[in-house]
PDB file of C-alpha atoms in Angstrom:
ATOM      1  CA  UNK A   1      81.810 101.188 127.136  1.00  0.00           C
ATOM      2  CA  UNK A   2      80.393  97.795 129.233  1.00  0.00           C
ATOM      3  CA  UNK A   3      80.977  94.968 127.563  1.00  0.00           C
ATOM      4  CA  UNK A   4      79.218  91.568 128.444  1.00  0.00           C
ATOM      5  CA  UNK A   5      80.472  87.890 127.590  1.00  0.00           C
ATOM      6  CA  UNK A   6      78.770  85.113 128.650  1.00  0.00           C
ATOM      7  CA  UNK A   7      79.823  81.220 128.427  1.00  0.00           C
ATOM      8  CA  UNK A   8      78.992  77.820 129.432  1.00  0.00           C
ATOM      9  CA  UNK A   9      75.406  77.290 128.316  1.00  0.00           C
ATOM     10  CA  UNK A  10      74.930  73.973 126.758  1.00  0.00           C
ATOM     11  CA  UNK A  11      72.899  70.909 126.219  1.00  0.00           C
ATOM     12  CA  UNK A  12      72.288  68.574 129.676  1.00  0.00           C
ATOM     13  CA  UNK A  13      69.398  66.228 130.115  1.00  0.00           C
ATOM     14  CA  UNK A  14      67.035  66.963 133.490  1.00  0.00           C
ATOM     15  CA  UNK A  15      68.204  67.239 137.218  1.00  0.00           C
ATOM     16  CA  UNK A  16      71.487  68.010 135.304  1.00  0.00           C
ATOM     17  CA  UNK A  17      73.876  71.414 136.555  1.00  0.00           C
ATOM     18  CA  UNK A  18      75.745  73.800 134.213  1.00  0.00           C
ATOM     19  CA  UNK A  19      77.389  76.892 135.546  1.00  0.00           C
ATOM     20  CA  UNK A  20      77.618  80.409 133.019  1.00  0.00           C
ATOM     21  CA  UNK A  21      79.527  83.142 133.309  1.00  0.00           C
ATOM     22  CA  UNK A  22      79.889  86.464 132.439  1.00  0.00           C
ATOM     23  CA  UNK A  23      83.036  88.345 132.074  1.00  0.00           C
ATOM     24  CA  UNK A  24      82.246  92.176 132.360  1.00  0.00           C
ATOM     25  CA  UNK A  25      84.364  95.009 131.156  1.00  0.00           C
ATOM     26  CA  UNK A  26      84.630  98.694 131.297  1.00  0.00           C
ATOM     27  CA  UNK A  27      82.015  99.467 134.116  1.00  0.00           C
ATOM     28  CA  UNK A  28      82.837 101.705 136.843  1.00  0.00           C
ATOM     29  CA  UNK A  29      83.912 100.009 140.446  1.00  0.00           C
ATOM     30  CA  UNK A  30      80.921 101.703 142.205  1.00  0.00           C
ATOM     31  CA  UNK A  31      78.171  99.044 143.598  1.00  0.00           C
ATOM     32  CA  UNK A  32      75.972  98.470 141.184  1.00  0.00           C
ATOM     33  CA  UNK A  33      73.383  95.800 140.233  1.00  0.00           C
ATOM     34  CA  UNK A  34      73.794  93.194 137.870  1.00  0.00           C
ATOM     35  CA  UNK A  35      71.640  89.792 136.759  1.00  0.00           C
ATOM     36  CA  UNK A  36      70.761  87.427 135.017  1.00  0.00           C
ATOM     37  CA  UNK A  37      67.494  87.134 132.715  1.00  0.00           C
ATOM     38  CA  UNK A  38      66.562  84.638 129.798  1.00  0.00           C
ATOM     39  CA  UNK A  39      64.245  84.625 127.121  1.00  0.00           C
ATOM     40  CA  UNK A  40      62.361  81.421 125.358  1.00  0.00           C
ATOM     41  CA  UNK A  41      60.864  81.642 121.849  1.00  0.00           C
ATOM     42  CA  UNK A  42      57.746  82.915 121.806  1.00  0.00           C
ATOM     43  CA  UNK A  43      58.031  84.407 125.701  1.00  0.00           C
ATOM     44  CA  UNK A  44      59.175  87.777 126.726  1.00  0.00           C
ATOM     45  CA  UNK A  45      62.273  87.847 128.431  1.00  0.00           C
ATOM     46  CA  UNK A  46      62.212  87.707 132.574  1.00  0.00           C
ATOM     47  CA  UNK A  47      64.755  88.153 135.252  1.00  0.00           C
ATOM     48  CA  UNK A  48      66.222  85.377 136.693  1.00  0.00           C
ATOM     49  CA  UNK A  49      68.741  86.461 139.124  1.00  0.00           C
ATOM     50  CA  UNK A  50      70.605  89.623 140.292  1.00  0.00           C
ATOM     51  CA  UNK A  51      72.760  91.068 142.719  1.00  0.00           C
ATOM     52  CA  UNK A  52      74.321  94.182 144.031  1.00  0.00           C
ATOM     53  CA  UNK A  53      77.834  94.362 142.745  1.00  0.00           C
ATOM     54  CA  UNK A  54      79.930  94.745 146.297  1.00  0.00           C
ATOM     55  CA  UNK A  55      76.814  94.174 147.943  1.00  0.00           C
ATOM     56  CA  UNK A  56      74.976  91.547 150.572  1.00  0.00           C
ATOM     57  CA  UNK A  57      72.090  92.102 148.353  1.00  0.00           C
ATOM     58  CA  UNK A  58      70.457  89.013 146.084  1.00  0.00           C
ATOM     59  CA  UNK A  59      66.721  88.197 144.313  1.00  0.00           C
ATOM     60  CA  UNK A  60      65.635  85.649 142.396  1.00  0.00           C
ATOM     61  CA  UNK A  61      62.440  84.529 140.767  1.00  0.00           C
ATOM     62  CA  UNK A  62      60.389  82.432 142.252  1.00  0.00           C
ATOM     63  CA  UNK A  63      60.744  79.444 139.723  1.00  0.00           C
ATOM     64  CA  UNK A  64      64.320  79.162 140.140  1.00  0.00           C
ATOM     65  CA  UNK A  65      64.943  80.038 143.888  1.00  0.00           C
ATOM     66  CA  UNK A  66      66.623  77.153 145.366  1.00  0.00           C
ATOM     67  CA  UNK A  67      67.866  75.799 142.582  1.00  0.00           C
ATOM     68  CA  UNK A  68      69.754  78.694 141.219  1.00  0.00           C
ATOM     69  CA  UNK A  69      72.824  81.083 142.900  1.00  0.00           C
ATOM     70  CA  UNK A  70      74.098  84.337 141.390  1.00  0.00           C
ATOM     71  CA  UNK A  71      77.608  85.109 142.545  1.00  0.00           C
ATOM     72  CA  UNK A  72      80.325  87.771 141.571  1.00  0.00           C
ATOM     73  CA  UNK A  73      84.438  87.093 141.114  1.00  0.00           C
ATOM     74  CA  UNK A  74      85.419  90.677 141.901  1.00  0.00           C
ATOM     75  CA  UNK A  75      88.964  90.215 141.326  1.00  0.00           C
ATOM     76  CA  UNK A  76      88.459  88.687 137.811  1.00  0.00           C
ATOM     77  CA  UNK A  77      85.112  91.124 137.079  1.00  0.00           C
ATOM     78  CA  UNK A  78      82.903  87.802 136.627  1.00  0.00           C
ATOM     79  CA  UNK A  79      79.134  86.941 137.201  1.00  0.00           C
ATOM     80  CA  UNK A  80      78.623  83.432 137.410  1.00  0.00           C
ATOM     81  CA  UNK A  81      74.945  81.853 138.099  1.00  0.00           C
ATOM     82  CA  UNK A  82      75.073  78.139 138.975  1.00  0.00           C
ATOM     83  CA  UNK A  83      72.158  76.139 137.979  1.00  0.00           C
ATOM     84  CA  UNK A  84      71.130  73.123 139.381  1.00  0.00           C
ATOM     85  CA  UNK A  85      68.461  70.687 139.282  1.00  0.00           C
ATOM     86  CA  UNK A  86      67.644  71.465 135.892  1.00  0.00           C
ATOM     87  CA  UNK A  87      64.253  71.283 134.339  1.00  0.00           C
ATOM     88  CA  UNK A  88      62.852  71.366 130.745  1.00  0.00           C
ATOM     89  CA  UNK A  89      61.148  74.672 131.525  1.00  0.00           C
ATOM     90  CA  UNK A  90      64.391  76.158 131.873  1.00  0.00           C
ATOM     91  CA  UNK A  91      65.621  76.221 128.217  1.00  0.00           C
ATOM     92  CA  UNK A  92      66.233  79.692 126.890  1.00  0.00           C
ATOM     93  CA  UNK A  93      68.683  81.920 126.040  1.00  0.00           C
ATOM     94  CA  UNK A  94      70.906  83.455 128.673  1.00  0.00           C
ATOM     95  CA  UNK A  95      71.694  87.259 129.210  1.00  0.00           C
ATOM     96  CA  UNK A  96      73.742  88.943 131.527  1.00  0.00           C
ATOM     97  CA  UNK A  97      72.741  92.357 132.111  1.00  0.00           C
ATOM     98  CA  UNK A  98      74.582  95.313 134.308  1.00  0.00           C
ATOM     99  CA  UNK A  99      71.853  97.548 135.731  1.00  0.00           C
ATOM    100  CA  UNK A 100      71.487 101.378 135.538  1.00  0.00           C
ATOM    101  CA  UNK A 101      72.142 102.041 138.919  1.00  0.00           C
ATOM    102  CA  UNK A 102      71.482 100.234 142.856  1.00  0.00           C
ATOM    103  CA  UNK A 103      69.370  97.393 142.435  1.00  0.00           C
ATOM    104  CA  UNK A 104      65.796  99.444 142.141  1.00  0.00           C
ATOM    105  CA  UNK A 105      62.375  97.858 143.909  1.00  0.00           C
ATOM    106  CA  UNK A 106      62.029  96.173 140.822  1.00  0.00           C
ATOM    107  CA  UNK A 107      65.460  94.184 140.352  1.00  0.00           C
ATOM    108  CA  UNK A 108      63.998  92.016 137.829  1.00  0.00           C
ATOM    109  CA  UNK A 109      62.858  94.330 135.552  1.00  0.00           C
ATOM    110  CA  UNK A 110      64.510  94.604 132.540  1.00  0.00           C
ATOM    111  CA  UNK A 111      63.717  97.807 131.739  1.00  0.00           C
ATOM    112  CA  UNK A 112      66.329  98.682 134.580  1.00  0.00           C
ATOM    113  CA  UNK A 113      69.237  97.261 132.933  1.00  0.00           C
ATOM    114  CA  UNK A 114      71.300  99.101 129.950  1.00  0.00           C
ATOM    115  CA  UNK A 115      73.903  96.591 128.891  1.00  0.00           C
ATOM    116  CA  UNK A 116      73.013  93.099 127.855  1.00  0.00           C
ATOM    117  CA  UNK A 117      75.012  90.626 126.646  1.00  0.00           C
ATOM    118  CA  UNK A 118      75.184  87.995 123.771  1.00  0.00           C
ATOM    119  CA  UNK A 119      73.752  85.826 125.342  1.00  0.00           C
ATOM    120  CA  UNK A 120      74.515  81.836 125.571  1.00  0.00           C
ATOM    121  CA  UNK A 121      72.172  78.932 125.153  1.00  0.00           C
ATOM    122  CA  UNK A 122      71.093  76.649 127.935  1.00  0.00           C
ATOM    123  CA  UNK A 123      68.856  73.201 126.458  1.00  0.00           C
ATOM    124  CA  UNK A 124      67.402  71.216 128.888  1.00  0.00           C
ATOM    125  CA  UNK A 125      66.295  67.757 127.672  1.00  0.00           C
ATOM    126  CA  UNK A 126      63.572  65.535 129.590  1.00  0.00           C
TER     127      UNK A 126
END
């Protein structure tokens, strides 16, 4: 069973940094694809990041590219994303996801990801 944990969302005013994590469990040590996505009230939820576990592989969305870095702690099974530059746009939940397979053509689509986390809140103020 893959189990998801995410941390270090939290409150910072614009052109402010914050760093989450996401402590996976229980997944099998072939390459795989994991990311990030986040969902606002109101908005469906869209990737953000991903990678291929073991991989050279990364994506991002346009509106965070730059800004934004998706990383993997293989020793201690952690997916980080570090966010910088922050902007009010950006508040929404945070989910980590770990994908059904290889990172398909379509890496942010949710629909190819089968174990989401808690998610963890990220509030940017202007």
């Amino acid at each position: 069973q893959v189990q998801l944990v995410e941390s270090g969302g939290g409150s910072v005013q614009a052109g402010g940094s914050l760093r989450l994590s996401c402590a996976a469990s229980g997944f099998t040590y072939s390459p795989h694809c994991m990311g990030w996505f986040r969902q606002a009230p109101g908005k469906e939820r869209e990737g953000v990041a991903t990678m291929l576990t073991r991989g050279a592989f990364t994506y991002y969305a346009t509106s965070v590219k730059g800004r934004f870095t998706i990383s993997q702690d293989n020793a201690r099974n952690t997916l980080s994303l570090q966010m910088i530059s922050l902007k009010p746009e950006d508040t929404a939940m945070y989910y980590c996801a770990h994908g059904r397979g290889l990172c398909s053509s379509e890496p942010l689509n949710p629909n190819m990801y089968n174990y989401w986390g808690q998610g963890t809140q990220v509030t940017v103020s202007s």
